[in-house]
């Protein structure tokens, strides 16, 4: 089967590429870092004897995303599934961001995924099959002073996937969404976090094991579900006091 992974060169995306290639799936890998993509392609093809196609793309650029989508129509017709382990964060992401930084954060973390989904969903509808896997963040559960537009984008993404799931509830198009806590990736490197980082390799294995399941929404690690539920039930005056402790 053929899967596309947007954000494939590091962290969770890289681990997903390995687990899918290990199980003999052909992959289309997209990332901004062409050097890492070439290295990953060589390693995967040597280890697993599977077909790996790579493309450099800057998901934070609307023009770059649109150009890729318009130039690669055939590529999407061959896909059985698409995964979006992409995330972009910047230092000092707050309400005072300049417009360029804000637009790049929203484009990379939300709009690029919407654009790819709109492209592929029409094809999946015609075939009456396909799987779309998105990855949100527990940061979307609460507005904050820092990582403002990252968390806002992830909240929009979660709502978008809920709408996708509702739309295709009775179809053979599977919509899966994982709400992620702290992961051991470059996004959390050197950050002082109040809870432990989870393994991206273990998460990639879970995603692969679930790839043929019907619509699902899961927290990883699972206990973040309880934390987010408590946050939703808290009065707003309490939430205002605890936001300063959350990165």
PDB file of C-alpha atoms in Angstrom:
ATOM      1  CA  UNK A   1       0.000   0.000   0.000  1.00  0.00           C
ATOM      2  CA  UNK A   2       1.060   3.606  -0.534  1.00  0.00           C
ATOM      3  CA  UNK A   3       1.204   6.253   2.190  1.00  0.00           C
ATOM      4  CA  UNK A   4       2.248   9.901   2.237  1.00  0.00           C
ATOM      5  CA  UNK A   5       3.862  11.389   5.339  1.00  0.00           C
ATOM      6  CA  UNK A   6       4.062  15.173   5.654  1.00  0.00           C
ATOM      7  CA  UNK A   7       6.847  16.097   8.073  1.00  0.00           C
ATOM      8  CA  UNK A   8       8.810  12.887   7.642  1.00  0.00           C
ATOM      9  CA  UNK A   9      12.453  13.753   8.219  1.00  0.00           C
ATOM     10  CA  UNK A  10      12.578  13.853  12.023  1.00  0.00           C
ATOM     11  CA  UNK A  11      10.818  12.892  15.234  1.00  0.00           C
ATOM     12  CA  UNK A  12       7.495  11.105  14.906  1.00  0.00           C
ATOM     13  CA  UNK A  13       7.437  11.437  11.104  1.00  0.00           C
ATOM     14  CA  UNK A  14      10.752   9.639  10.795  1.00  0.00           C
ATOM     15  CA  UNK A  15       9.652   6.848  13.134  1.00  0.00           C
ATOM     16  CA  UNK A  16       6.420   6.447  11.159  1.00  0.00           C
ATOM     17  CA  UNK A  17       8.444   6.130   7.954  1.00  0.00           C
ATOM     18  CA  UNK A  18      10.496   3.311   9.475  1.00  0.00           C
ATOM     19  CA  UNK A  19       7.550   1.316  10.817  1.00  0.00           C
ATOM     20  CA  UNK A  20       5.575   1.598   7.563  1.00  0.00           C
ATOM     21  CA  UNK A  21       8.586   0.754   5.384  1.00  0.00           C
ATOM     22  CA  UNK A  22       9.451  -2.176   7.649  1.00  0.00           C
ATOM     23  CA  UNK A  23       5.994  -3.548   6.885  1.00  0.00           C
ATOM     24  CA  UNK A  24       6.561  -3.301   3.127  1.00  0.00           C
ATOM     25  CA  UNK A  25       4.559  -0.162   2.353  1.00  0.00           C
ATOM     26  CA  UNK A  26       5.653   2.285  -0.331  1.00  0.00           C
ATOM     27  CA  UNK A  27       6.075   5.827   0.934  1.00  0.00           C
ATOM     28  CA  UNK A  28       5.995   9.404  -0.258  1.00  0.00           C
ATOM     29  CA  UNK A  29       7.990  11.435   2.251  1.00  0.00           C
ATOM     30  CA  UNK A  30       7.724  15.229   2.452  1.00  0.00           C
ATOM     31  CA  UNK A  31       9.838  17.582   4.508  1.00  0.00           C
ATOM     32  CA  UNK A  32      11.605  20.920   4.382  1.00  0.00           C
ATOM     33  CA  UNK A  33      15.038  19.319   4.949  1.00  0.00           C
ATOM     34  CA  UNK A  34      16.132  17.760   1.648  1.00  0.00           C
ATOM     35  CA  UNK A  35      19.413  16.430   3.030  1.00  0.00           C
ATOM     36  CA  UNK A  36      17.663  14.485   5.790  1.00  0.00           C
ATOM     37  CA  UNK A  37      15.101  13.184   3.291  1.00  0.00           C
ATOM     38  CA  UNK A  38      17.799  11.830   0.982  1.00  0.00           C
ATOM     39  CA  UNK A  39      19.538  10.114   3.876  1.00  0.00           C
ATOM     40  CA  UNK A  40      16.257   8.648   5.105  1.00  0.00           C
ATOM     41  CA  UNK A  41      15.315   7.388   1.638  1.00  0.00           C
ATOM     42  CA  UNK A  42      18.664   5.629   1.209  1.00  0.00           C
ATOM     43  CA  UNK A  43      18.454   3.963   4.613  1.00  0.00           C
ATOM     44  CA  UNK A  44      14.853   2.802   4.203  1.00  0.00           C
ATOM     45  CA  UNK A  45      15.372   1.389   0.722  1.00  0.00           C
ATOM     46  CA  UNK A  46      18.515  -0.463   1.769  1.00  0.00           C
ATOM     47  CA  UNK A  47      16.940  -1.951   4.874  1.00  0.00           C
ATOM     48  CA  UNK A  48      13.446  -2.781   3.701  1.00  0.00           C
ATOM     49  CA  UNK A  49      13.512  -3.086  -0.109  1.00  0.00           C
ATOM     50  CA  UNK A  50      10.528  -0.797  -0.547  1.00  0.00           C
ATOM     51  CA  UNK A  51       9.880   2.176  -2.817  1.00  0.00           C
ATOM     52  CA  UNK A  52      10.503   5.578  -1.263  1.00  0.00           C
ATOM     53  CA  UNK A  53       9.662   8.820  -3.060  1.00  0.00           C
ATOM     54  CA  UNK A  54      10.846  12.088  -1.516  1.00  0.00           C
ATOM     55  CA  UNK A  55       9.914  15.729  -2.083  1.00  0.00           C
ATOM     56  CA  UNK A  56      11.193  18.875  -0.428  1.00  0.00           C
ATOM     57  CA  UNK A  57       8.378  21.150   0.690  1.00  0.00           C
ATOM     58  CA  UNK A  58       8.073  24.068   3.086  1.00  0.00           C
ATOM     59  CA  UNK A  59       4.687  23.604   4.731  1.00  0.00           C
ATOM     60  CA  UNK A  60       4.895  27.092   6.236  1.00  0.00           C
ATOM     61  CA  UNK A  61       4.733  28.592   2.726  1.00  0.00           C
ATOM     62  CA  UNK A  62       1.262  28.771   1.151  1.00  0.00           C
ATOM     63  CA  UNK A  63       2.742  29.167  -2.327  1.00  0.00           C
ATOM     64  CA  UNK A  64       5.097  26.220  -1.863  1.00  0.00           C
ATOM     65  CA  UNK A  65       2.244  23.970  -0.730  1.00  0.00           C
ATOM     66  CA  UNK A  66      -0.046  25.037  -3.583  1.00  0.00           C
ATOM     67  CA  UNK A  67       2.697  24.536  -6.178  1.00  0.00           C
ATOM     68  CA  UNK A  68       3.350  21.026  -4.921  1.00  0.00           C
ATOM     69  CA  UNK A  69      -0.317  20.075  -4.869  1.00  0.00           C
ATOM     70  CA  UNK A  70      -0.892  21.392  -8.389  1.00  0.00           C
ATOM     71  CA  UNK A  71       2.203  19.700  -9.826  1.00  0.00           C
ATOM     72  CA  UNK A  72       1.706  16.221  -8.357  1.00  0.00           C
ATOM     73  CA  UNK A  73      -1.838  15.188  -9.141  1.00  0.00           C
ATOM     74  CA  UNK A  74      -0.934  11.614 -10.159  1.00  0.00           C
ATOM     75  CA  UNK A  75       0.901  11.054  -6.906  1.00  0.00           C
ATOM     76  CA  UNK A  76      -2.301  11.521  -4.886  1.00  0.00           C
ATOM     77  CA  UNK A  77      -4.321   9.115  -7.024  1.00  0.00           C
ATOM     78  CA  UNK A  78      -1.997   6.275  -6.001  1.00  0.00           C
ATOM     79  CA  UNK A  79      -2.303   6.873  -2.249  1.00  0.00           C
ATOM     80  CA  UNK A  80      -4.073   4.630   0.244  1.00  0.00           C
ATOM     81  CA  UNK A  81      -3.468   6.925   3.194  1.00  0.00           C
ATOM     82  CA  UNK A  82      -1.908  10.179   4.346  1.00  0.00           C
ATOM     83  CA  UNK A  83      -0.378  11.076   7.710  1.00  0.00           C
ATOM     84  CA  UNK A  84       0.390  14.533   9.116  1.00  0.00           C
ATOM     85  CA  UNK A  85       3.023  14.311  11.886  1.00  0.00           C
ATOM     86  CA  UNK A  86       4.022  17.904  11.194  1.00  0.00           C
ATOM     87  CA  UNK A  87       4.579  20.582  13.788  1.00  0.00           C
ATOM     88  CA  UNK A  88       6.270  23.963  13.780  1.00  0.00           C
ATOM     89  CA  UNK A  89       7.149  25.997  16.842  1.00  0.00           C
ATOM     90  CA  UNK A  90       9.180  29.179  17.289  1.00  0.00           C
ATOM     91  CA  UNK A  91      10.686  30.937  20.260  1.00  0.00           C
ATOM     92  CA  UNK A  92       8.553  33.661  21.814  1.00  0.00           C
ATOM     93  CA  UNK A  93       5.358  32.644  20.012  1.00  0.00           C
ATOM     94  CA  UNK A  94       2.837  35.024  21.562  1.00  0.00           C
ATOM     95  CA  UNK A  95       0.151  37.548  20.764  1.00  0.00           C
ATOM     96  CA  UNK A  96       2.846  40.093  19.797  1.00  0.00           C
ATOM     97  CA  UNK A  97       4.189  38.008  16.905  1.00  0.00           C
ATOM     98  CA  UNK A  98       4.843  39.808  13.654  1.00  0.00           C
ATOM     99  CA  UNK A  99       2.456  38.921  10.821  1.00  0.00           C
ATOM    100  CA  UNK A 100       4.993  36.813   8.932  1.00  0.00           C
ATOM    101  CA  UNK A 101       5.708  34.564  11.919  1.00  0.00           C
ATOM    102  CA  UNK A 102       2.031  34.216  12.761  1.00  0.00           C
ATOM    103  CA  UNK A 103       1.097  33.306   9.197  1.00  0.00           C
ATOM    104  CA  UNK A 104       3.881  30.716   8.966  1.00  0.00           C
ATOM    105  CA  UNK A 105       2.784  29.047  12.210  1.00  0.00           C
ATOM    106  CA  UNK A 106      -0.860  28.848  11.142  1.00  0.00           C
ATOM    107  CA  UNK A 107       0.079  27.684   7.646  1.00  0.00           C
ATOM    108  CA  UNK A 108       2.429  24.916   8.826  1.00  0.00           C
ATOM    109  CA  UNK A 109       0.332  23.633  11.733  1.00  0.00           C
ATOM    110  CA  UNK A 110      -3.139  23.952  10.245  1.00  0.00           C
ATOM    111  CA  UNK A 111      -3.701  25.290   6.733  1.00  0.00           C
ATOM    112  CA  UNK A 112      -1.159  23.041   4.999  1.00  0.00           C
ATOM    113  CA  UNK A 113      -2.924  19.994   6.444  1.00  0.00           C
ATOM    114  CA  UNK A 114      -6.300  21.323   5.335  1.00  0.00           C
ATOM    115  CA  UNK A 115      -4.962  21.888   1.813  1.00  0.00           C
ATOM    116  CA  UNK A 116      -3.517  18.377   1.554  1.00  0.00           C
ATOM    117  CA  UNK A 117      -6.708  16.873   2.952  1.00  0.00           C
ATOM    118  CA  UNK A 118      -8.946  18.714   0.498  1.00  0.00           C
ATOM    119  CA  UNK A 119      -6.729  17.439  -2.316  1.00  0.00           C
ATOM    120  CA  UNK A 120      -6.786  13.793  -1.260  1.00  0.00           C
ATOM    121  CA  UNK A 121     -10.326  13.515   0.103  1.00  0.00           C
ATOM    122  CA  UNK A 122     -11.896  13.900  -3.341  1.00  0.00           C
ATOM    123  CA  UNK A 123      -9.789  10.990  -4.565  1.00  0.00           C
ATOM    124  CA  UNK A 124     -10.615   8.832  -1.538  1.00  0.00           C
ATOM    125  CA  UNK A 125     -14.312   9.525  -2.058  1.00  0.00           C
ATOM    126  CA  UNK A 126     -14.145   8.227  -5.627  1.00  0.00           C
ATOM    127  CA  UNK A 127     -12.322   5.086  -4.478  1.00  0.00           C
ATOM    128  CA  UNK A 128     -14.523   4.824  -1.362  1.00  0.00           C
ATOM    129  CA  UNK A 129     -11.500   4.034   0.760  1.00  0.00           C
ATOM    130  CA  UNK A 130      -8.532   5.714   2.390  1.00  0.00           C
ATOM    131  CA  UNK A 131      -7.189   6.789   5.759  1.00  0.00           C
ATOM    132  CA  UNK A 132      -6.242  10.250   7.014  1.00  0.00           C
ATOM    133  CA  UNK A 133      -4.262  10.536  10.245  1.00  0.00           C
ATOM    134  CA  UNK A 134      -3.813  13.838  12.055  1.00  0.00           C
ATOM    135  CA  UNK A 135      -1.869  14.758  15.156  1.00  0.00           C
ATOM    136  CA  UNK A 136      -3.020  17.434  17.558  1.00  0.00           C
ATOM    137  CA  UNK A 137      -1.624  18.598  20.860  1.00  0.00           C
ATOM    138  CA  UNK A 138      -2.749  18.874  24.456  1.00  0.00           C
ATOM    139  CA  UNK A 139      -1.702  22.511  24.178  1.00  0.00           C
ATOM    140  CA  UNK A 140      -4.985  23.051  22.333  1.00  0.00           C
ATOM    141  CA  UNK A 141      -6.913  22.389  25.543  1.00  0.00           C
ATOM    142  CA  UNK A 142      -6.055  25.754  27.039  1.00  0.00           C
ATOM    143  CA  UNK A 143      -5.195  29.218  25.750  1.00  0.00           C
ATOM    144  CA  UNK A 144      -1.803  30.415  26.892  1.00  0.00           C
ATOM    145  CA  UNK A 145       0.604  33.325  26.942  1.00  0.00           C
ATOM    146  CA  UNK A 146       3.360  31.354  25.178  1.00  0.00           C
ATOM    147  CA  UNK A 147       3.074  29.114  22.099  1.00  0.00           C
ATOM    148  CA  UNK A 148      -0.058  31.119  21.375  1.00  0.00           C
ATOM    149  CA  UNK A 149      -0.478  30.510  17.657  1.00  0.00           C
ATOM    150  CA  UNK A 150       0.883  26.969  17.758  1.00  0.00           C
ATOM    151  CA  UNK A 151      -1.786  25.945  20.270  1.00  0.00           C
ATOM    152  CA  UNK A 152      -4.496  27.930  18.456  1.00  0.00           C
ATOM    153  CA  UNK A 153      -3.625  26.133  15.215  1.00  0.00           C
ATOM    154  CA  UNK A 154      -3.764  22.768  16.934  1.00  0.00           C
ATOM    155  CA  UNK A 155      -7.198  23.585  18.350  1.00  0.00           C
ATOM    156  CA  UNK A 156      -8.432  24.475  14.868  1.00  0.00           C
ATOM    157  CA  UNK A 157      -6.928  21.233  13.552  1.00  0.00           C
ATOM    158  CA  UNK A 158      -8.748  19.166  16.161  1.00  0.00           C
ATOM    159  CA  UNK A 159     -12.058  20.758  15.209  1.00  0.00           C
ATOM    160  CA  UNK A 160     -11.326  20.154  11.519  1.00  0.00           C
ATOM    161  CA  UNK A 161     -10.715  16.444  12.118  1.00  0.00           C
ATOM    162  CA  UNK A 162     -13.890  16.179  14.194  1.00  0.00           C
ATOM    163  CA  UNK A 163     -15.762  17.569  11.199  1.00  0.00           C
ATOM    164  CA  UNK A 164     -14.022  15.102   8.881  1.00  0.00           C
ATOM    165  CA  UNK A 165     -14.970  12.233  11.158  1.00  0.00           C
ATOM    166  CA  UNK A 166     -18.601  13.347  11.262  1.00  0.00           C
ATOM    167  CA  UNK A 167     -18.688  13.742   7.479  1.00  0.00           C
ATOM    168  CA  UNK A 168     -17.348  10.272   6.710  1.00  0.00           C
ATOM    169  CA  UNK A 169     -18.835   8.380   9.634  1.00  0.00           C
ATOM    170  CA  UNK A 170     -20.762   6.012   7.351  1.00  0.00           C
ATOM    171  CA  UNK A 171     -18.139   5.761   4.599  1.00  0.00           C
ATOM    172  CA  UNK A 172     -15.071   3.602   4.165  1.00  0.00           C
ATOM    173  CA  UNK A 173     -12.797   6.605   4.652  1.00  0.00           C
ATOM    174  CA  UNK A 174     -11.095   6.337   8.026  1.00  0.00           C
ATOM    175  CA  UNK A 175     -10.354   9.507   9.985  1.00  0.00           C
ATOM    176  CA  UNK A 176      -7.927   9.135  12.877  1.00  0.00           C
ATOM    177  CA  UNK A 177      -6.706  11.815  15.263  1.00  0.00           C
ATOM    178  CA  UNK A 178      -4.121  11.596  18.038  1.00  0.00           C
ATOM    179  CA  UNK A 179      -3.888  14.293  20.704  1.00  0.00           C
ATOM    180  CA  UNK A 180      -0.281  14.293  21.826  1.00  0.00           C
ATOM    181  CA  UNK A 181       1.276  15.189  25.127  1.00  0.00           C
ATOM    182  CA  UNK A 182       4.958  15.957  25.474  1.00  0.00           C
ATOM    183  CA  UNK A 183       7.034  13.893  23.037  1.00  0.00           C
ATOM    184  CA  UNK A 184      10.770  13.349  22.985  1.00  0.00           C
ATOM    185  CA  UNK A 185      11.420  15.401  19.822  1.00  0.00           C
ATOM    186  CA  UNK A 186      13.304  18.498  18.705  1.00  0.00           C
ATOM    187  CA  UNK A 187      10.198  20.577  19.533  1.00  0.00           C
ATOM    188  CA  UNK A 188      10.632  19.808  23.238  1.00  0.00           C
ATOM    189  CA  UNK A 189      14.441  19.731  23.319  1.00  0.00           C
ATOM    190  CA  UNK A 190      15.885  21.727  26.205  1.00  0.00           C
ATOM    191  CA  UNK A 191      12.416  22.675  27.494  1.00  0.00           C
ATOM    192  CA  UNK A 192      11.648  22.576  31.197  1.00  0.00           C
ATOM    193  CA  UNK A 193       8.474  20.466  31.181  1.00  0.00           C
ATOM    194  CA  UNK A 194       6.361  19.533  34.195  1.00  0.00           C
ATOM    195  CA  UNK A 195       5.563  16.028  32.885  1.00  0.00           C
ATOM    196  CA  UNK A 196       7.703  13.352  31.191  1.00  0.00           C
ATOM    197  CA  UNK A 197       8.282  13.104  27.439  1.00  0.00           C
ATOM    198  CA  UNK A 198       6.834  10.063  25.656  1.00  0.00           C
ATOM    199  CA  UNK A 199       8.555   7.899  23.042  1.00  0.00           C
ATOM    200  CA  UNK A 200       7.838   8.691  19.396  1.00  0.00           C
ATOM    201  CA  UNK A 201       8.857   5.143  18.420  1.00  0.00           C
ATOM    202  CA  UNK A 202       6.153   3.634  20.637  1.00  0.00           C
ATOM    203  CA  UNK A 203       3.611   6.100  19.266  1.00  0.00           C
ATOM    204  CA  UNK A 204       4.570   5.260  15.669  1.00  0.00           C
ATOM    205  CA  UNK A 205       4.009   1.578  16.447  1.00  0.00           C
ATOM    206  CA  UNK A 206       0.554   2.324  17.874  1.00  0.00           C
ATOM    207  CA  UNK A 207      -0.376   4.411  14.840  1.00  0.00           C
ATOM    208  CA  UNK A 208       0.614   1.586  12.517  1.00  0.00           C
ATOM    209  CA  UNK A 209      -1.285  -1.004  14.556  1.00  0.00           C
ATOM    210  CA  UNK A 210      -4.422   1.173  14.358  1.00  0.00           C
ATOM    211  CA  UNK A 211      -4.122   2.178  10.710  1.00  0.00           C
ATOM    212  CA  UNK A 212      -6.980  -0.047   9.517  1.00  0.00           C
ATOM    213  CA  UNK A 213      -9.360   0.790  12.341  1.00  0.00           C
ATOM    214  CA  UNK A 214     -12.473   2.902  11.908  1.00  0.00           C
ATOM    215  CA  UNK A 215     -12.600   6.535  13.003  1.00  0.00           C
ATOM    216  CA  UNK A 216     -10.770   7.090  16.255  1.00  0.00           C
ATOM    217  CA  UNK A 217      -9.566   9.839  18.547  1.00  0.00           C
ATOM    218  CA  UNK A 218      -6.915   9.001  21.140  1.00  0.00           C
ATOM    219  CA  UNK A 219      -4.647  10.722  23.620  1.00  0.00           C
ATOM    220  CA  UNK A 220      -0.982   9.761  23.819  1.00  0.00           C
ATOM    221  CA  UNK A 221       0.078   9.058  26.473  1.00  0.00           C
ATOM    222  CA  UNK A 222      -3.445   8.005  27.449  1.00  0.00           C
ATOM    223  CA  UNK A 223      -3.400   9.732  30.838  1.00  0.00           C
ATOM    224  CA  UNK A 224      -3.371  13.127  29.118  1.00  0.00           C
ATOM    225  CA  UNK A 225      -7.035  12.489  28.394  1.00  0.00           C
ATOM    226  CA  UNK A 226      -7.822  12.742  32.092  1.00  0.00           C
ATOM    227  CA  UNK A 227      -5.736  15.895  32.478  1.00  0.00           C
ATOM    228  CA  UNK A 228      -7.499  17.569  29.548  1.00  0.00           C
ATOM    229  CA  UNK A 229     -10.889  16.550  30.923  1.00  0.00           C
ATOM    230  CA  UNK A 230     -10.065  18.172  34.265  1.00  0.00           C
ATOM    231  CA  UNK A 231      -8.964  21.337  32.462  1.00  0.00           C
ATOM    232  CA  UNK A 232     -12.257  21.484  30.548  1.00  0.00           C
ATOM    233  CA  UNK A 233     -14.234  21.167  33.786  1.00  0.00           C
ATOM    234  CA  UNK A 234     -12.296  23.844  35.669  1.00  0.00           C
ATOM    235  CA  UNK A 235     -13.854  27.288  36.199  1.00  0.00           C
ATOM    236  CA  UNK A 236     -12.225  29.949  34.066  1.00  0.00           C
ATOM    237  CA  UNK A 237     -10.917  31.953  37.036  1.00  0.00           C
ATOM    238  CA  UNK A 238      -8.837  28.931  38.063  1.00  0.00           C
ATOM    239  CA  UNK A 239      -7.599  28.313  34.535  1.00  0.00           C
ATOM    240  CA  UNK A 240      -6.312  31.877  34.364  1.00  0.00           C
ATOM    241  CA  UNK A 241      -4.122  31.215  37.395  1.00  0.00           C
ATOM    242  CA  UNK A 242      -2.573  27.971  36.088  1.00  0.00           C
ATOM    243  CA  UNK A 243      -1.778  29.117  32.557  1.00  0.00           C
ATOM    244  CA  UNK A 244       1.474  30.719  33.714  1.00  0.00           C
ATOM    245  CA  UNK A 245       2.771  27.267  34.698  1.00  0.00           C
ATOM    246  CA  UNK A 246       2.109  25.728  31.252  1.00  0.00           C
ATOM    247  CA  UNK A 247       4.509  25.969  28.290  1.00  0.00           C
TER     248      UNK A 247
END
